[in-house]
Every structure is written in structure tokens, then in C-alpha cells.
Amino acid sequence: MTRASDVSPREERTAANDRPIGVFDSGLGGLTVVQELLAVMPAENIIYLGHTARVPYGIKSIRTVRRFALEDMAFLLRFDPKMIVVACNTASAAASEQLEAAGPVELVDVIRPCAAAAAAETPGPIGVIGTEATIASGAYQRAIAELDPARRVIGKACPLLVPIVEEGREISDPIVRYALEDYLRDLKSEGTRTLILGCTHYPLLYDAIGEIMGPDVTLISSARGAAVEVQQRLRSRNLQINSTAPGTLRCYTTDNPERFAQIGQRFGGRRIGDATLVGTDELAGE
Ligand code: DGL
């Protein structure tokens, strides 16, 4: 098993455009963002960190999530990335400002692009579903209010959905249907017109959520929004990779690399090769 400390990432500096994009999440879910990034920019190289030893972030305090997110970013900075993507909605909600203030590199979170896409949609209430911490932080609500102060935003925490998705339940499974119907009931009755899927795991439930909400409700995935934002920013800064060959994806995880590789495929839509173990002590800089 290779450890992250064996790889001396600083020795791998390349020309500005060829530097990787760093992506982090609390665990495996952020691979849905990687999947979207590679769909729009297949040649980019990605370094992914999943902090699986600390997952889930969604039931922790803002203060704790903030600390973890700063450690995650510090780890990725060792690879000299051209941009860092905060794939985790909970980390984006809790720590975007602190990460921006602390990081010497451009940062894309999942909340702002998604809020902008939702505010640009049909008038009418916007629903947001996410972890307890994401909804309690009010981050989506604030981001939408900045763009459209009159818009009604209805947040709903859906804590059971992350474990349900990680367990690999099919969307036809009665447990999935029951949980979704229960969580989405109020959003439906309140006339939600646009629904933000504000969690890394929810793209795997996209079709089931769409069926329950009905054809008049537009679904916005935070993963897709972030990928488009990264692409636009790289273009506008002229920082796209100088290659057309398929990019590489290197994954680091703080616990159980075998599980990461095995389950990661479902989230990333591709075979995840060996994930390298990083100790939590190493991440925390101890
Ligand atoms: N990645 C988290 C998010 O998008 C979900 C999993 C967790 O709670 O850590 O909010």
C-alpha cells in the first residue's frame, strides 16, 4: 500500500495549464462531481481527496466541518493545483469563505453556481434538499437571496438519503421511494418549481426524485453546476490543459481504500483504480 507521504507531489510541478484540478469531499460522494468534470473536460487531470475517516460531515457542527475542510484544502495544495473544487455541499456551506481566505488558489464551491442556475429558472419557489448541516447553515438560502431577494426558498434536510445511497439501494426499492416521498411531500405541496439537489449523493437518485416531483419541476444538480463553473473559469483564465489525451484521476482517502475503490465506481461512473491512503494525522499536519 502506497502512502501519500511516499509520492512527493511537489516534485511533479508542470506548466501552469497542465497542473491538476484538486477536488475534495467528505467521502466518496464527490466522485459525482468528478464524473461531471470529466464529462465536460475529459483531458483534465484530477486529484481527489475523500476524507472517509471523518464522513459524514452532514451531521457535524459547522465549526468541525470548517476545520476538516481547511485540512482537506491544505492537503490538496501540496499538488500545486490550478483550481480547487469543494465538491462537498456541507463543506461548501460551512467553509467557503474561510477556504477562500486561507487558500492561495482559485476555489469553486458547489453552492454559488447552483444557486445562480436555480435563480435563473422559472419564477416560483425554489426547494433545496441537503444534509442537516447544509440546510441549517442557510448557505443556499443566502446565495439565492443575493441574486433574487424576493424569491421564496424552502430547505429540507434529508439525513437518510446519504446512507441509503451508500448502501447501494436501487431507486425502485420501497425504502428509497418511502424516504423520498416523505422528504419531498412538503416541497411538493408548497408549489416548488425548481429543486436543488444540494448533496453529492443525490445525483444517484435523480430519476426517482424527478418522478416524485413531477414534470413541471426543474431539478438542478450541484455536481453539474460546479463542473460548468470550473470549465468557464478555466476558459476565461486561459488555463485549460494543453492536451487532448484522456486525463488522469488520482484518488486519496483517509480510510479503507479498498471500500473506496469498490464503491467509488458507482459515484464516479468509472473504475476507480487504487486509492492511496492518507493518515488523518498527516492530513491534520500533526
Ligand atoms: N458530501 C456530503 C454533502 O454533499 C454528503 C455526505 C456527508 O454528510 O458527508 O453534503
mmCIF file of C-alpha atoms and ligand atoms in Angstrom:
data_model
loop_
_atom_site.group_PDB
_atom_site.id
_atom_site.type_symbol
_atom_site.label_atom_id
_atom_site.label_comp_id
_atom_site.label_asym_id
_atom_site.label_seq_id
_atom_site.Cartn_x
_atom_site.Cartn_y
_atom_site.Cartn_z
ATOM 1 C CA MET A 1 0.000 0.000 0.000
ATOM 2 C CA THR A 2 1.458 3.370 -1.019
ATOM 3 C CA ARG A 3 1.090 6.155 1.494
ATOM 4 C CA ALA A 4 0.624 9.721 0.367
ATOM 5 C CA SER A 5 3.875 10.708 2.038
ATOM 6 C CA ASP A 6 5.803 8.467 -0.429
ATOM 7 C CA VAL A 7 4.813 10.370 -3.532
ATOM 8 C CA SER A 8 6.438 13.832 -3.133
ATOM 9 C CA PRO A 9 3.743 15.662 -5.088
ATOM 10 C CA ARG A 10 5.729 18.910 -5.121
ATOM 11 C CA GLU A 11 8.260 17.288 -7.432
ATOM 12 C CA GLU A 12 5.550 16.924 -10.041
ATOM 13 C CA ARG A 13 5.120 20.581 -10.941
ATOM 14 C CA THR A 14 4.305 21.111 -14.567
ATOM 15 C CA ALA A 15 3.401 24.086 -16.718
ATOM 16 C CA ALA A 16 0.560 26.214 -15.355
ATOM 17 C CA ASN A 17 -2.130 24.778 -17.632
ATOM 18 C CA ASP A 18 -1.095 21.187 -17.056
ATOM 19 C CA ARG A 19 -1.449 21.413 -13.303
ATOM 20 C CA PRO A 20 -4.255 19.255 -11.894
ATOM 21 C CA ILE A 21 -7.634 20.302 -10.565
ATOM 22 C CA GLY A 22 -7.945 19.407 -6.881
ATOM 23 C CA VAL A 23 -11.309 18.120 -5.693
ATOM 24 C CA PHE A 24 -12.266 17.237 -2.140
ATOM 25 C CA ASP A 25 -15.240 15.781 -0.351
ATOM 26 C CA SER A 26 -16.094 14.142 2.949
ATOM 27 C CA GLY A 27 -16.001 10.740 1.248
ATOM 28 C CA LEU A 28 -16.982 9.070 -1.981
ATOM 29 C CA GLY A 29 -19.902 11.266 -2.962
ATOM 30 C CA GLY A 30 -17.729 13.957 -4.527
ATOM 31 C CA LEU A 31 -16.916 11.495 -7.282
ATOM 32 C CA THR A 32 -20.274 12.560 -8.775
ATOM 33 C CA VAL A 33 -18.674 15.976 -9.237
ATOM 34 C CA VAL A 34 -15.564 14.357 -10.747
ATOM 35 C CA GLN A 35 -17.818 12.494 -13.166
ATOM 36 C CA GLU A 36 -19.376 15.783 -14.298
ATOM 37 C CA LEU A 37 -15.975 17.497 -14.513
ATOM 38 C CA LEU A 38 -14.611 14.760 -16.731
ATOM 39 C CA ALA A 39 -17.767 14.779 -18.849
ATOM 40 C CA VAL A 40 -17.148 18.411 -19.807
ATOM 41 C CA MET A 41 -13.321 18.399 -19.613
ATOM 42 C CA PRO A 42 -12.115 14.833 -20.266
ATOM 43 C CA ALA A 43 -8.471 15.816 -20.697
ATOM 44 C CA GLU A 44 -8.031 17.490 -17.294
ATOM 45 C CA ASN A 45 -6.033 15.702 -14.581
ATOM 46 C CA ILE A 46 -7.786 15.429 -11.246
ATOM 47 C CA ILE A 47 -6.501 14.802 -7.743
ATOM 48 C CA TYR A 48 -9.350 13.731 -5.474
ATOM 49 C CA LEU A 49 -9.365 13.562 -1.707
ATOM 50 C CA GLY A 50 -12.195 11.778 0.107
ATOM 51 C CA HIS A 51 -11.953 12.245 3.874
ATOM 52 C CA THR A 52 -13.636 8.919 4.561
ATOM 53 C CA ALA A 53 -12.288 8.669 8.114
ATOM 54 C CA ARG A 54 -14.435 11.669 9.034
ATOM 55 C CA VAL A 55 -17.516 11.066 6.880
ATOM 56 C CA PRO A 56 -20.332 12.096 7.281
ATOM 57 C CA TYR A 57 -19.794 15.845 7.521
ATOM 58 C CA GLY A 58 -23.538 16.448 7.212
ATOM 59 C CA ILE A 59 -24.390 15.743 10.853
ATOM 60 C CA LYS A 60 -21.411 17.609 12.346
ATOM 61 C CA SER A 61 -21.183 21.171 13.602
ATOM 62 C CA ILE A 62 -20.212 23.971 11.242
ATOM 63 C CA ARG A 63 -17.076 24.543 13.300
ATOM 64 C CA THR A 64 -15.901 20.942 12.928
ATOM 65 C CA VAL A 65 -16.702 20.785 9.212
ATOM 66 C CA ARG A 66 -14.780 24.020 8.725
ATOM 67 C CA ARG A 67 -11.705 22.526 10.401
ATOM 68 C CA PHE A 68 -11.874 19.374 8.264
ATOM 69 C CA ALA A 69 -12.381 21.402 5.080
ATOM 70 C CA LEU A 70 -9.302 23.536 5.790
ATOM 71 C CA GLU A 71 -7.245 20.371 6.300
ATOM 72 C CA ASP A 72 -8.600 18.901 3.076
ATOM 73 C CA MET A 73 -7.636 22.006 1.129
ATOM 74 C CA ALA A 74 -4.168 22.126 2.714
ATOM 75 C CA PHE A 75 -3.570 18.551 1.586
ATOM 76 C CA LEU A 76 -4.586 19.300 -2.000
ATOM 77 C CA LEU A 77 -2.360 22.378 -2.117
ATOM 78 C CA ARG A 78 0.652 20.064 -1.950
ATOM 79 C CA PHE A 79 -0.127 19.074 -5.537
ATOM 80 C CA ASP A 80 0.060 22.667 -6.769
ATOM 81 C CA PRO A 81 -3.448 22.587 -8.305
ATOM 82 C CA LYS A 82 -4.636 25.278 -10.710
ATOM 83 C CA MET A 83 -8.054 25.255 -9.044
ATOM 84 C CA ILE A 84 -9.709 23.562 -6.073
ATOM 85 C CA VAL A 85 -13.279 22.317 -6.207
ATOM 86 C CA VAL A 86 -15.163 21.879 -2.946
ATOM 87 C CA ALA A 87 -17.358 19.015 -4.113
ATOM 88 C CA CYS A 88 -18.992 18.545 -0.740
ATOM 89 C CA ASN A 89 -22.116 20.657 -0.248
ATOM 90 C CA THR A 90 -21.738 20.557 3.525
ATOM 91 C CA ALA A 91 -18.127 21.787 3.345
ATOM 92 C CA SER A 92 -19.126 24.442 0.790
ATOM 93 C CA ALA A 93 -21.943 25.594 3.079
ATOM 94 C CA ALA A 94 -19.790 25.657 6.194
ATOM 95 C CA ALA A 95 -16.451 26.870 4.952
ATOM 96 C CA SER A 96 -16.365 28.550 1.524
ATOM 97 C CA GLU A 97 -15.410 31.961 2.906
ATOM 98 C CA GLN A 98 -12.736 30.548 5.228
ATOM 99 C CA LEU A 99 -11.310 28.404 2.428
ATOM 100 C CA GLU A 100 -11.199 31.374 0.074
ATOM 101 C CA ALA A 101 -9.466 33.490 2.696
ATOM 102 C CA ALA A 102 -6.930 30.767 3.502
ATOM 103 C CA GLY A 103 -6.206 29.410 0.024
ATOM 104 C CA PRO A 104 -3.726 30.891 -2.456
ATOM 105 C CA VAL A 105 -5.568 29.183 -5.299
ATOM 106 C CA GLU A 106 -8.900 29.797 -7.011
ATOM 107 C CA LEU A 107 -11.745 27.929 -5.389
ATOM 108 C CA VAL A 108 -15.059 26.739 -6.808
ATOM 109 C CA ASP A 109 -17.733 25.624 -4.366
ATOM 110 C CA VAL A 110 -20.897 23.792 -5.332
ATOM 111 C CA ILE A 111 -23.361 26.272 -3.840
ATOM 112 C CA ARG A 112 -22.942 29.501 -5.774
ATOM 113 C CA PRO A 113 -23.133 28.064 -9.326
ATOM 114 C CA CYS A 114 -26.134 26.016 -8.353
ATOM 115 C CA ALA A 115 -27.919 28.928 -6.668
ATOM 116 C CA ALA A 116 -27.318 31.032 -9.795
ATOM 117 C CA ALA A 117 -28.724 28.312 -12.055
ATOM 118 C CA ALA A 118 -31.802 27.969 -9.830
ATOM 119 C CA ALA A 119 -32.410 31.725 -9.611
ATOM 120 C CA ALA A 120 -32.260 31.928 -13.417
ATOM 121 C CA GLU A 121 -35.010 29.294 -13.727
ATOM 122 C CA THR A 122 -38.779 29.786 -13.883
ATOM 123 C CA PRO A 123 -40.142 32.101 -11.169
ATOM 124 C CA GLY A 124 -41.694 30.317 -8.198
ATOM 125 C CA PRO A 125 -40.434 28.727 -5.004
ATOM 126 C CA ILE A 126 -37.035 27.047 -5.053
ATOM 127 C CA GLY A 127 -36.644 23.915 -2.953
ATOM 128 C CA VAL A 128 -33.269 22.828 -1.601
ATOM 129 C CA ILE A 129 -32.566 19.361 -0.247
ATOM 130 C CA GLY A 130 -29.312 18.516 1.520
ATOM 131 C CA THR A 131 -27.729 17.312 4.730
ATOM 132 C CA GLU A 132 -28.785 18.693 8.090
ATOM 133 C CA ALA A 133 -25.698 20.922 8.263
ATOM 134 C CA THR A 134 -26.154 22.276 4.727
ATOM 135 C CA ILE A 135 -29.781 23.224 5.301
ATOM 136 C CA ALA A 136 -29.164 24.573 8.810
ATOM 137 C CA SER A 137 -26.303 26.777 7.555
ATOM 138 C CA GLY A 138 -28.721 28.720 5.318
ATOM 139 C CA ALA A 139 -25.955 28.944 2.680
ATOM 140 C CA TYR A 140 -28.197 28.164 -0.303
ATOM 141 C CA GLN A 141 -30.896 30.452 1.034
ATOM 142 C CA ARG A 142 -28.370 33.337 1.321
ATOM 143 C CA ALA A 143 -26.818 32.695 -2.081
ATOM 144 C CA ILE A 144 -30.252 32.794 -3.762
ATOM 145 C CA ALA A 145 -31.343 35.871 -1.770
ATOM 146 C CA GLU A 146 -28.272 37.744 -3.057
ATOM 147 C CA LEU A 147 -29.453 37.150 -6.627
ATOM 148 C CA ASP A 148 -33.204 37.373 -6.138
ATOM 149 C CA PRO A 149 -34.186 38.708 -2.699
ATOM 150 C CA ALA A 150 -37.903 38.165 -3.265
ATOM 151 C CA ARG A 151 -37.589 34.505 -4.161
ATOM 152 C CA ARG A 152 -39.056 32.018 -1.701
ATOM 153 C CA VAL A 153 -36.610 29.241 -0.777
ATOM 154 C CA ILE A 154 -37.738 26.122 1.056
ATOM 155 C CA GLY A 155 -34.982 23.993 2.597
ATOM 156 C CA LYS A 156 -35.436 20.392 3.634
ATOM 157 C CA ALA A 157 -32.816 18.255 5.373
ATOM 158 C CA CYS A 158 -32.878 14.645 4.206
ATOM 159 C CA PRO A 159 -30.440 12.815 6.503
ATOM 160 C CA LEU A 160 -31.445 9.284 5.493
ATOM 161 C CA LEU A 161 -30.584 9.718 1.838
ATOM 162 C CA VAL A 162 -26.778 9.552 2.196
ATOM 163 C CA PRO A 163 -26.750 6.126 3.925
ATOM 164 C CA ILE A 164 -29.451 4.843 1.586
ATOM 165 C CA VAL A 165 -27.344 5.742 -1.461
ATOM 166 C CA GLU A 166 -24.121 4.403 0.082
ATOM 167 C CA GLU A 167 -25.870 1.124 0.733
ATOM 168 C CA GLY A 168 -26.460 0.820 -2.992
ATOM 169 C CA ARG A 169 -30.251 0.668 -2.834
ATOM 170 C CA GLU A 170 -31.944 0.676 -6.240
ATOM 171 C CA ILE A 171 -34.272 3.583 -6.937
ATOM 172 C CA SER A 172 -37.159 1.119 -7.260
ATOM 173 C CA ASP A 173 -36.532 -0.092 -3.677
ATOM 174 C CA PRO A 174 -39.566 0.684 -1.436
ATOM 175 C CA ILE A 175 -37.246 2.165 1.219
ATOM 176 C CA VAL A 176 -35.902 4.687 -1.306
ATOM 177 C CA ARG A 177 -39.402 5.584 -2.517
ATOM 178 C CA TYR A 178 -40.772 5.883 1.003
ATOM 179 C CA ALA A 179 -37.936 8.123 2.233
ATOM 180 C CA LEU A 180 -38.130 10.357 -0.835
ATOM 181 C CA GLU A 181 -41.905 10.674 -0.728
ATOM 182 C CA ASP A 182 -41.751 11.624 2.923
ATOM 183 C CA TYR A 183 -38.970 14.191 2.477
ATOM 184 C CA LEU A 184 -40.408 15.712 -0.687
ATOM 185 C CA ARG A 185 -44.057 15.908 0.419
ATOM 186 C CA ASP A 186 -43.909 19.465 1.811
ATOM 187 C CA LEU A 187 -41.785 20.741 -1.060
ATOM 188 C CA LYS A 188 -44.430 19.474 -3.469
ATOM 189 C CA SER A 189 -47.392 20.861 -1.567
ATOM 190 C CA GLU A 190 -45.697 24.270 -1.282
ATOM 191 C CA GLY A 191 -45.537 24.510 -5.078
ATOM 192 C CA THR A 192 -41.768 24.134 -5.599
ATOM 193 C CA ARG A 193 -40.904 24.897 -9.224
ATOM 194 C CA THR A 194 -37.154 24.308 -9.084
ATOM 195 C CA LEU A 195 -35.434 21.804 -6.827
ATOM 196 C CA ILE A 196 -31.737 21.956 -5.973
ATOM 197 C CA LEU A 197 -30.156 18.574 -5.258
ATOM 198 C CA GLY A 198 -27.745 20.029 -2.701
ATOM 199 C CA CYS A 199 -25.714 16.949 -1.817
ATOM 200 C CA THR A 200 -23.065 14.899 -3.571
ATOM 201 C CA HIS A 201 -25.132 11.727 -3.285
ATOM 202 C CA TYR A 202 -28.389 12.913 -4.790
ATOM 203 C CA PRO A 203 -27.479 12.616 -8.496
ATOM 204 C CA LEU A 204 -27.806 8.862 -7.921
ATOM 205 C CA LEU A 205 -31.462 9.462 -7.008
ATOM 206 C CA TYR A 206 -32.096 11.933 -9.841
ATOM 207 C CA ASP A 207 -34.694 9.872 -11.712
ATOM 208 C CA ALA A 208 -36.637 8.889 -8.612
ATOM 209 C CA ILE A 209 -36.716 12.497 -7.366
ATOM 210 C CA GLY A 210 -37.812 13.674 -10.821
ATOM 211 C CA GLU A 211 -40.654 11.148 -10.895
ATOM 212 C CA ILE A 212 -41.920 12.133 -7.467
ATOM 213 C CA MET A 213 -41.685 15.897 -8.066
ATOM 214 C CA GLY A 214 -43.318 15.597 -11.494
ATOM 215 C CA PRO A 215 -42.515 17.026 -14.943
ATOM 216 C CA ASP A 216 -43.172 20.678 -14.032
ATOM 217 C CA VAL A 217 -40.319 20.832 -11.540
ATOM 218 C CA THR A 218 -36.802 21.528 -12.803
ATOM 219 C CA LEU A 219 -34.071 19.619 -10.962
ATOM 220 C CA ILE A 220 -30.673 21.238 -10.551
ATOM 221 C CA SER A 221 -27.735 19.060 -9.614
ATOM 222 C CA SER A 222 -24.973 20.760 -7.667
ATOM 223 C CA ALA A 223 -22.419 18.478 -9.338
ATOM 224 C CA ARG A 224 -23.329 19.618 -12.864
ATOM 225 C CA GLY A 225 -23.431 23.299 -11.887
ATOM 226 C CA ALA A 226 -19.958 23.158 -10.356
ATOM 227 C CA ALA A 227 -18.469 21.404 -13.400
ATOM 228 C CA VAL A 228 -19.801 24.039 -15.782
ATOM 229 C CA GLU A 229 -18.473 26.798 -13.500
ATOM 230 C CA VAL A 230 -14.993 25.204 -13.440
ATOM 231 C CA GLN A 231 -14.981 24.909 -17.217
ATOM 232 C CA GLN A 232 -15.983 28.557 -17.668
ATOM 233 C CA ARG A 233 -13.418 29.818 -15.186
ATOM 234 C CA LEU A 234 -10.574 27.791 -16.712
ATOM 235 C CA ARG A 235 -11.551 29.134 -20.139
ATOM 236 C CA SER A 236 -11.761 32.718 -19.024
ATOM 237 C CA ARG A 237 -8.334 32.477 -17.328
ATOM 238 C CA ASN A 238 -6.920 30.553 -20.306
ATOM 239 C CA LEU A 239 -5.947 27.718 -18.008
ATOM 240 C CA GLN A 240 -7.286 24.673 -19.862
ATOM 241 C CA ILE A 241 -4.919 21.736 -20.156
ATOM 242 C CA ASN A 242 -2.599 21.648 -23.201
ATOM 243 C CA SER A 243 -3.576 18.140 -24.204
ATOM 244 C CA THR A 244 -6.429 16.212 -25.720
ATOM 245 C CA ALA A 245 -5.434 12.827 -24.287
ATOM 246 C CA PRO A 246 -7.722 11.490 -21.530
ATOM 247 C CA GLY A 247 -6.761 12.961 -18.176
ATOM 248 C CA THR A 248 -5.785 11.011 -15.074
ATOM 249 C CA LEU A 249 -7.730 10.655 -11.844
ATOM 250 C CA ARG A 250 -5.711 10.045 -8.677
ATOM 251 C CA CYS A 251 -7.653 9.347 -5.525
ATOM 252 C CA TYR A 252 -6.582 9.731 -1.901
ATOM 253 C CA THR A 253 -8.660 8.580 1.021
ATOM 254 C CA THR A 254 -8.245 8.742 4.784
ATOM 255 C CA ASP A 255 -9.744 5.317 5.481
ATOM 256 C CA ASN A 256 -10.448 1.980 3.852
ATOM 257 C CA PRO A 257 -9.052 2.385 0.322
ATOM 258 C CA GLU A 258 -10.495 -0.984 -0.686
ATOM 259 C CA ARG A 259 -14.058 0.165 0.045
ATOM 260 C CA PHE A 260 -13.317 3.444 -1.695
ATOM 261 C CA ALA A 261 -12.244 1.690 -4.892
ATOM 262 C CA GLN A 262 -15.121 -0.784 -4.733
ATOM 263 C CA ILE A 263 -17.991 1.643 -4.098
ATOM 264 C CA GLY A 264 -16.428 4.647 -5.797
ATOM 265 C CA GLN A 265 -17.294 3.321 -9.216
ATOM 266 C CA ARG A 266 -20.988 3.841 -8.554
ATOM 267 C CA PHE A 267 -20.397 7.511 -7.802
ATOM 268 C CA GLY A 268 -17.716 8.234 -10.344
ATOM 269 C CA GLY A 269 -19.190 6.289 -13.245
ATOM 270 C CA ARG A 270 -15.809 4.718 -13.945
ATOM 271 C CA ARG A 271 -13.418 2.210 -12.449
ATOM 272 C CA ILE A 272 -11.548 3.849 -9.605
ATOM 273 C CA GLY A 273 -8.025 2.452 -9.573
ATOM 274 C CA ASP A 274 -6.043 2.149 -6.364
ATOM 275 C CA ALA A 275 -6.867 4.853 -3.863
ATOM 276 C CA THR A 276 -3.897 5.933 -1.776
ATOM 277 C CA LEU A 277 -4.295 6.006 1.979
ATOM 278 C CA VAL A 278 -3.509 9.298 3.751
ATOM 279 C CA GLY A 279 -3.410 9.185 7.545
ATOM 280 C CA THR A 280 -5.709 11.627 9.343
ATOM 281 C CA ASP A 281 -2.628 12.715 11.312
ATOM 282 C CA GLU A 282 -0.919 13.556 8.022
ATOM 283 C CA LEU A 283 -3.964 15.488 6.858
ATOM 284 C CA ALA A 284 -4.121 17.405 10.107
ATOM 285 C CA GLY A 285 -0.420 18.212 9.679
ATOM 286 C CA GLU A 286 0.455 16.508 13.006
HETATM 287 N N1 DGL B 1 -20.681 15.098 0.791
HETATM 288 C C1 DGL B 1 -21.776 15.476 1.661
HETATM 289 C C2 DGL B 1 -22.537 16.644 1.027
HETATM 290 O O1 DGL B 1 -22.535 16.837 -0.177
HETATM 291 C C3 DGL B 1 -22.692 14.306 1.963
HETATM 292 C C4 DGL B 1 -22.054 13.260 2.865
HETATM 293 C C5 DGL B 1 -21.694 13.779 4.238
HETATM 294 O O2 DGL B 1 -22.607 14.081 5.040
HETATM 295 O O3 DGL B 1 -20.513 13.914 4.500
HETATM 296 O O4 DGL B 1 -23.156 17.392 1.738
#
